[in-house]
Every structure is written in C-alpha cells, then in structure tokens.
Short mmCIF file of C-alpha atoms in Angstrom, two decimals:
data_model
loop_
_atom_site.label_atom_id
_atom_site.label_comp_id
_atom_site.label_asym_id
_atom_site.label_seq_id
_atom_site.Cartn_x
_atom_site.Cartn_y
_atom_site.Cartn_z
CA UNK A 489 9.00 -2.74 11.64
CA UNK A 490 12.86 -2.11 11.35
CA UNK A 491 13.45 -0.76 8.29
CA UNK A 492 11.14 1.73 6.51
CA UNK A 493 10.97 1.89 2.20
CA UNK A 494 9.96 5.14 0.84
CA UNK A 495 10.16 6.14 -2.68
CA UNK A 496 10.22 9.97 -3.44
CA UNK A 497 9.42 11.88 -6.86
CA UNK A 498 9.84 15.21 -4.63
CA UNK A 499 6.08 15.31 -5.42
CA UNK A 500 3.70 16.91 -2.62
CA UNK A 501 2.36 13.67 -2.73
CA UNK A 502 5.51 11.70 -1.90
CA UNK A 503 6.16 14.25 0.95
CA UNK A 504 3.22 12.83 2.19
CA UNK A 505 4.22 9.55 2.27
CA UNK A 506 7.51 10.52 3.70
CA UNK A 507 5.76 12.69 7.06
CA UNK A 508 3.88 9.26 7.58
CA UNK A 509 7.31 7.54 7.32
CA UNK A 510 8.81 9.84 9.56
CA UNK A 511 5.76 8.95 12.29
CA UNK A 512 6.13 5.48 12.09
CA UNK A 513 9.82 5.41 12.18
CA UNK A 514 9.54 7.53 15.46
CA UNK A 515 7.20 4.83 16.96
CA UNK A 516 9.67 1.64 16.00
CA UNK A 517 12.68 3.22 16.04
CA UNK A 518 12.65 2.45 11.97
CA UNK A 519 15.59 2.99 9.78
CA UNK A 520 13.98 4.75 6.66
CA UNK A 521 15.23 4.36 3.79
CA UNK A 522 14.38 6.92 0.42
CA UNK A 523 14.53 5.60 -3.10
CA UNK A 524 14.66 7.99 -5.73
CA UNK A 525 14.31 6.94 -9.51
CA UNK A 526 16.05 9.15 -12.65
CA UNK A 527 13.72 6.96 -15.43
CA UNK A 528 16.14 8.00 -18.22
CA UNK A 529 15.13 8.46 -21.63
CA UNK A 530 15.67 5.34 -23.31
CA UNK A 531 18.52 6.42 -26.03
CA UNK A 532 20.59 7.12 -22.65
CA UNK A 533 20.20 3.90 -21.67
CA UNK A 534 21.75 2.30 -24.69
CA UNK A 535 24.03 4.81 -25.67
CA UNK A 536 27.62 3.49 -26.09
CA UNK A 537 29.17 5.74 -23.81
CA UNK A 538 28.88 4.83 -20.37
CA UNK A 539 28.29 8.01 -18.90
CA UNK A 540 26.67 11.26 -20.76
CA UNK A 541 26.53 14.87 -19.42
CA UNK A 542 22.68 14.46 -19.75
CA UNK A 543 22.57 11.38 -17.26
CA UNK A 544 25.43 13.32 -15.04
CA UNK A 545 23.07 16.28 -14.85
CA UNK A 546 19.86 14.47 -13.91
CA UNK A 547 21.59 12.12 -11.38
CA UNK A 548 23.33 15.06 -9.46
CA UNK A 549 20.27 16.74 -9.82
CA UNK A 550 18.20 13.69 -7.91
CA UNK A 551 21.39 13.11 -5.74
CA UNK A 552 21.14 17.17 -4.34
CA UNK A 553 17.14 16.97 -3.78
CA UNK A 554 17.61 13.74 -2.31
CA UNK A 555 20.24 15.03 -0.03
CA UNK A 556 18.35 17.90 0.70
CA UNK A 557 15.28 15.44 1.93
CA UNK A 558 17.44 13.14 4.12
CA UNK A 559 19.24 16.13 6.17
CA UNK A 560 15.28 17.79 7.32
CA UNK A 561 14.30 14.22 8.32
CA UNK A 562 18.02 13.69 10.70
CA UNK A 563 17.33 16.77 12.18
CA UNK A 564 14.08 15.17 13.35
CA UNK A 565 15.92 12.54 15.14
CA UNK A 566 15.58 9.58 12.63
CA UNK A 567 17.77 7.18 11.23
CA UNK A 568 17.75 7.74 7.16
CA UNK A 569 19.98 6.34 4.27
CA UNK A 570 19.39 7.47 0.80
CA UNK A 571 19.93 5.64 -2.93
CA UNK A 572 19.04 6.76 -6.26
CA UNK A 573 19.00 4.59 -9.00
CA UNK A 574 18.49 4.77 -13.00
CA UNK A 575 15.67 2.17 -13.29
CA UNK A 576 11.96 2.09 -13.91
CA UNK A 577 10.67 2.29 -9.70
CA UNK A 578 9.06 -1.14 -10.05
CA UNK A 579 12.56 -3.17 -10.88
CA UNK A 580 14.22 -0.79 -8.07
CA UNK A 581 12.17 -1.79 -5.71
CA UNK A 582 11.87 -5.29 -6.73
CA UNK A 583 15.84 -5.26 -6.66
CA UNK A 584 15.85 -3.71 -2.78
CA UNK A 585 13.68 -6.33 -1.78
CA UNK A 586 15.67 -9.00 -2.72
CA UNK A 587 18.96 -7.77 -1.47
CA UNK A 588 17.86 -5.48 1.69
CA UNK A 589 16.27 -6.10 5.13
CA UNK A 590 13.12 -4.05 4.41
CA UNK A 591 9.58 -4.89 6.18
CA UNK A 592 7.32 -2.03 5.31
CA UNK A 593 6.81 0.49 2.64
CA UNK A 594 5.16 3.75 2.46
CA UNK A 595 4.42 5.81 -0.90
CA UNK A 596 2.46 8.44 -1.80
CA UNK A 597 -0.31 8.07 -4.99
CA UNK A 598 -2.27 10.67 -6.95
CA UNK A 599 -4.10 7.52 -8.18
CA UNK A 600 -5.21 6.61 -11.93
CA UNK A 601 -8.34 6.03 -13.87
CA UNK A 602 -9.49 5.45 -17.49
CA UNK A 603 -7.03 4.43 -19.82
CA UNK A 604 -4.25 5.76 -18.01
CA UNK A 605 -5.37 2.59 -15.02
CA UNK A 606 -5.67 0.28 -17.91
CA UNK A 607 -2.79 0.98 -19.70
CA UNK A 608 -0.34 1.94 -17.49
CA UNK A 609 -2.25 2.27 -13.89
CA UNK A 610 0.12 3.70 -11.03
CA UNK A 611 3.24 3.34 -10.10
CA UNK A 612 1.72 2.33 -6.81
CA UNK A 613 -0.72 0.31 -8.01
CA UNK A 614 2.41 -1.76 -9.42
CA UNK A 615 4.15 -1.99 -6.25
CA UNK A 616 1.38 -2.91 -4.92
CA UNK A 617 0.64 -5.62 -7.10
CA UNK A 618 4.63 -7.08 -6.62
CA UNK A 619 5.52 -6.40 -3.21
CA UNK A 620 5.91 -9.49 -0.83
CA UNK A 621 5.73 -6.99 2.44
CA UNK A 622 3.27 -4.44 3.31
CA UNK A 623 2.44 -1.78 0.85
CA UNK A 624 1.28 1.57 2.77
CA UNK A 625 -0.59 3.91 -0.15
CA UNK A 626 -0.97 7.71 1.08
CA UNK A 627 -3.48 9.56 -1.12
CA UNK A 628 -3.78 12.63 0.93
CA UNK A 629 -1.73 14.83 3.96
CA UNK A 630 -2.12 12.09 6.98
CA UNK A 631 -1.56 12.31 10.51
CA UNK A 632 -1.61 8.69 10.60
CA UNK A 633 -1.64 9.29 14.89
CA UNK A 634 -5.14 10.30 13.98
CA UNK A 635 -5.81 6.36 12.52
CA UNK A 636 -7.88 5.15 14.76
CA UNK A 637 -10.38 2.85 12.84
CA UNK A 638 -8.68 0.75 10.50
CA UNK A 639 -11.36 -1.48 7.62
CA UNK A 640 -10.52 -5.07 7.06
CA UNK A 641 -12.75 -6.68 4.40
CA UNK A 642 -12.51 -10.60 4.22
CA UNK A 643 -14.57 -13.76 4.22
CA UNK A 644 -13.21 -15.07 6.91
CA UNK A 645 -11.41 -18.26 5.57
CA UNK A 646 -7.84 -19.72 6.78
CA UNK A 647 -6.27 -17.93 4.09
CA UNK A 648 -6.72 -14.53 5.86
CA UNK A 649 -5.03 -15.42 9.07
CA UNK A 650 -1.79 -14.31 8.56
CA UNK A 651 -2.89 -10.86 6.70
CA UNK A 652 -5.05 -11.24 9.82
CA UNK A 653 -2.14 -11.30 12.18
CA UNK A 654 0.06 -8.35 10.51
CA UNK A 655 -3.34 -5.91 10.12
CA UNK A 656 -3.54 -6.50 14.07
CA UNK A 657 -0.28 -5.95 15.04
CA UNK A 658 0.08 -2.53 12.88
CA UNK A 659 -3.09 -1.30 14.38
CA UNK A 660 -1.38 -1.86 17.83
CA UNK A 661 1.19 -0.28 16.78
CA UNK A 662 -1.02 2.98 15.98
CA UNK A 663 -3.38 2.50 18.72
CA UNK A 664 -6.39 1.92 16.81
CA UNK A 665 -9.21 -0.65 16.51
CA UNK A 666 -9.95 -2.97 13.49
CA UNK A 667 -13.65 -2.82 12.00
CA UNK A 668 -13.58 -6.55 10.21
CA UNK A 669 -16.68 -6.76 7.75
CA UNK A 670 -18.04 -9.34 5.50
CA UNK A 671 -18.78 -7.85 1.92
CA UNK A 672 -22.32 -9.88 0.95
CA UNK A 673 -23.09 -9.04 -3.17
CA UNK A 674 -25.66 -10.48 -5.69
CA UNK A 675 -22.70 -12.28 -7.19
CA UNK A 676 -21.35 -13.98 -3.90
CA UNK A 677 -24.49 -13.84 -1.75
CA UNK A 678 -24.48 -15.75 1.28
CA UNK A 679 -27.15 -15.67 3.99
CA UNK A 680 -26.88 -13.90 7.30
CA UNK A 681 -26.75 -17.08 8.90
CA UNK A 682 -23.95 -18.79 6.70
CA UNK A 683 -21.97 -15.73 7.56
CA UNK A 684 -22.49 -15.94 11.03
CA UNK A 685 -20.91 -19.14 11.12
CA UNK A 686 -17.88 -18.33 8.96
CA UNK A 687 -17.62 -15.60 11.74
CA UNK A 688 -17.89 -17.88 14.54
CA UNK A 689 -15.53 -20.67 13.24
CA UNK A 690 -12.86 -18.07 13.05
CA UNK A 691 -13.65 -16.29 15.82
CA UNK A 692 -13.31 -19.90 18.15
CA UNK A 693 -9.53 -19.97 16.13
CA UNK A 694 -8.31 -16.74 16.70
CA UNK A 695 -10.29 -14.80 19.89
CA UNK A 696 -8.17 -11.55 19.66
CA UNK A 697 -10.48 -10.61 16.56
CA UNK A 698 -13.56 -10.01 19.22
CA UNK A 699 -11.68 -7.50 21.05
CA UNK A 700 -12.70 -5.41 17.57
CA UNK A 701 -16.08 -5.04 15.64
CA UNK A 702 -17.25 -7.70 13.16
CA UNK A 703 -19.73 -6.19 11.01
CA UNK A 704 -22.06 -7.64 7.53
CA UNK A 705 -22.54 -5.16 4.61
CA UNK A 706 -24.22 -5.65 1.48
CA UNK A 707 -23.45 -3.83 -1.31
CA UNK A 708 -23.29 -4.33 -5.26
CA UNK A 709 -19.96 -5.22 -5.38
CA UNK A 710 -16.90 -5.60 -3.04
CA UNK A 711 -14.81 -2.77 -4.45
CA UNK A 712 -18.07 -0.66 -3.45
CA UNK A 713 -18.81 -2.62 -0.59
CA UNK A 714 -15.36 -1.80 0.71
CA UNK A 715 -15.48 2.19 0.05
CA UNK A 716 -19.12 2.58 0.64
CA UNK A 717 -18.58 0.64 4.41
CA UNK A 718 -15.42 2.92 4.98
CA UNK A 719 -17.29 6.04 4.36
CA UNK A 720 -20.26 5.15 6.36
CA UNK A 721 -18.42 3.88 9.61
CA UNK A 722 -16.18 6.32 9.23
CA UNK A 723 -13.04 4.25 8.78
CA UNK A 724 -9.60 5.79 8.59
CA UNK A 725 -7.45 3.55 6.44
CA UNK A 726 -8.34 0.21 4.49
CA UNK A 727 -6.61 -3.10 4.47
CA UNK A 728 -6.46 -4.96 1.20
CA UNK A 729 -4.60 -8.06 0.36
CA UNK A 730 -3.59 -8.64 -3.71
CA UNK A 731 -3.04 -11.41 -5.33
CA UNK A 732 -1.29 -12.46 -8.32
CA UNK A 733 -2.67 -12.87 -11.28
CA UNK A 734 -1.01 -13.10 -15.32
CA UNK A 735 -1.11 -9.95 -17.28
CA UNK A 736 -4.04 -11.12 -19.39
CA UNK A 737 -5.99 -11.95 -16.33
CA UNK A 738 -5.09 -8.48 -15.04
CA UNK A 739 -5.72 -6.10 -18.48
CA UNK A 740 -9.15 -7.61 -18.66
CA UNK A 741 -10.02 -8.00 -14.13
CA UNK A 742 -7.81 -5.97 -12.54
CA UNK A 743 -7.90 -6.92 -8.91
CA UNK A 744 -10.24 -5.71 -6.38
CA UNK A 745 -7.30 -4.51 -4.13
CA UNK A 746 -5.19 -2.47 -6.89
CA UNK A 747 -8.90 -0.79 -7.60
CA UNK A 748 -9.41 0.59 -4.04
CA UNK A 749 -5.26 1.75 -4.25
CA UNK A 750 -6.40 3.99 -6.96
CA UNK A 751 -9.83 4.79 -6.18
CA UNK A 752 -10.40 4.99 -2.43
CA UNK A 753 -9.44 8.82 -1.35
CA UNK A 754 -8.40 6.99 2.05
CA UNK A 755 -5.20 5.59 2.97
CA UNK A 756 -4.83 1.75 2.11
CA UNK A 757 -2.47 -1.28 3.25
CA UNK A 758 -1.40 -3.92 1.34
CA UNK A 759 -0.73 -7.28 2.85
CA UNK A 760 -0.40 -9.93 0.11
CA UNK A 761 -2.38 -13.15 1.24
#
C-alpha cells in the first residue's frame, strides 16, 4: 500500500475517512492523495466561454479548503498531494485509476436508502461498484488501530483466493485476526457437512486461513447473515467483494456487497473478486 486515494466533500464524514488515511499512511509509509470534486451546474459545463466567474469562484473556493486540508495532514509527517477536478467523483476517480499508481482507497459514506439507494444510491456505493482496487467505506469516527476482528463472508470456492490473499495481508497490516464464515440461507442451504468439506478443501490449499476462525451462520439471507454475524461476534470491519453486473440487473438486484456499503453502520472493504 503505496499510494493512498481519498476523496473529500469537507464533510465530517470525509474527515473521517481522511484520519483513517492518515493511520494507514503512517503504517506504509503511503503517499495520500485527496480528490476533491466542484460537480458544476450543468449550464457551466456547456457554456461557450471557457472559463466563468461562477466556476472561478467555486474552484478557488475547493482549491483554498483543499489546501487548507493537505497543510494539517504535512504537519503530521505524511506525504500528501492534492487535485481538484470539475467532474462527477465517479469519472474522477475512474480517470485516476487509469492514469495513477494508486492501490487503496478510503472514503467516508453517510450511506443511502429508499429511493434515494435506488435511484441514485451513494457516491460510495458507486465507487464501490467500479473500482478495480480496494474500496475502504468509513461510516463512522474510526480508530482503525482499534480493528482487531475483521468479517470475511464467502463460500469458500477458488474464486475467493485472491480477495482471500489481499483481506489477509491488510489485516496484518492492522494487526488483527480474520473471522471467515459461511452464510447458510433457505435459498442456498447446504448441510453442515457439505460445508465442512468446502472448508476443508480450501483449508488443505491455503493453511494460513486456520491461523484465524472459520465459523457457519445461518441466517435468512446473506446481506443479514453478514450484519447479523458482525454484530454478534463482535466484528470490527467487513470484507465484501462486488461484482459487476448491467444496470438493469443492478436497478432491479442490487448487489449484496453495495447493500452492506450502505447499510452496515461498520466499516467495510471492498475487494472485487
């Protein structure tokens, strides 16, 4: 973890995600780099001139706070560059991940529900859906120090081994242990003993997982499964891995992952599968 993406509103909840930032950073010796959208109104954008004294004022505006943000965090002792860009904070990031050397990203997230999650959902919950690296949601204040029991939910297939491999090497990095559970539903029930042996057939392929807990929960559904198992082993952050899926698909499904970023109260992770 070299290089740190954090994108700001100045929101209480994106100082959040930037304290976390800072804690991390301090651990790798992280770059960290802030991202700070001005979503202009859209007769800006396609106004003639190229540059208005409305878009002047909002971009030195952003440019100050930004400023502001990036000089508390060098006096801390870490490395941090700043950009702010006039773009909707899904194609910005989108962009930066093309061009730039960035493994991680931390954000903060108020959440959504109703029709603001079906219509629009959060700006998180987009990033999350997008991003090829690691997605780090922060609902609340976090001393993510205090992370010591992190949730990974799977069914133990091949396809999890690499999400596998990055979920164990940030919990080293925080010092904390990995509670991997099996989420057994109505819909998807398997026995006790068929999930023993998924366990065991992964377990024989990749031995580090025993030096954590493996755990079976049953619940009505995985989403619940997930938050109800969190809450009653006391985990403090969830992993969750999205997948991709066409905007149909997604309007009418949703994803199980993109549900716990805006539901769970706890902080999630993001590795895409």
């Amino acid at each position: 973890m070299k290089n740190i993406l954090v994108p700001i509103d100045f929101s209480e909840h994106s100082n959040y995600a930037v304290e976390v930032a800072v804690d991390l950073a301090k651990k790798n010796g992280a770059t960290i780099l802030l991202l700070h959208c001005v979503e202009l109104p859209q007769r800006f954008v396609t106004e003639t001139t190229s540059v208005l004294p409305e878009e002047l004022f909002f971009m030195k505006e952003a440019s100050f706070n930004i400023k502001k943000v990036s000089e508390t965090l060098s006096s801390q002792g870490v490395t941090v560059e700043t950009l702010v860009e006039t773009a909707t904070l899904t194609n910005a990031v989108r962009i930066l991940l093309e061009k730039e050397s960035i493994d991680f990203i931390v954000m903060g997230s108020t959440g959504a529900s109703g029709s603001k999650e079906l219509f629009l959902g959060s700006n998180a919950e987009k990033i999350v859906r997008t991003s090829p690296i690691p997605v780090l949601v922060i609902k609340d204040k976090t001393d993510i120090s205090k992370v010591k029991k992190m949730v990974f939910a799977c069914d133990f297939s091949q396809r999890y081994v690499k999400a596998f491999e990055k979920a164990i090497a940030f919990a080293n990095i925080l010092g904390a242990k990995i509670d991997f559970v099996y989420i057994n539903t109505p819909y998807h029930f398997n026995s006790s003993r068929e999930i023993k042996t998924l366990i065991d057939n992964f377990s024989k392929e990749h031995g580090e997982i025993l030096t954590h807990s493996i755990h079976m929960y049953s619940d009505f559904s995985i989403e619940e499964g997930i938050i109800h198992f969190a809450e009653d082993n006391q985990g403090d952050l969830i992993c969750m891995f999205p997948t991709k899926q066409s905007t149909l698909m997604h309007l009418f499904n949703g994803s199980i992952s993109e549900d716990i970023v805006n539901h769970s109260e706890k902080p999630v992770l993001t590795i895409k599968l």
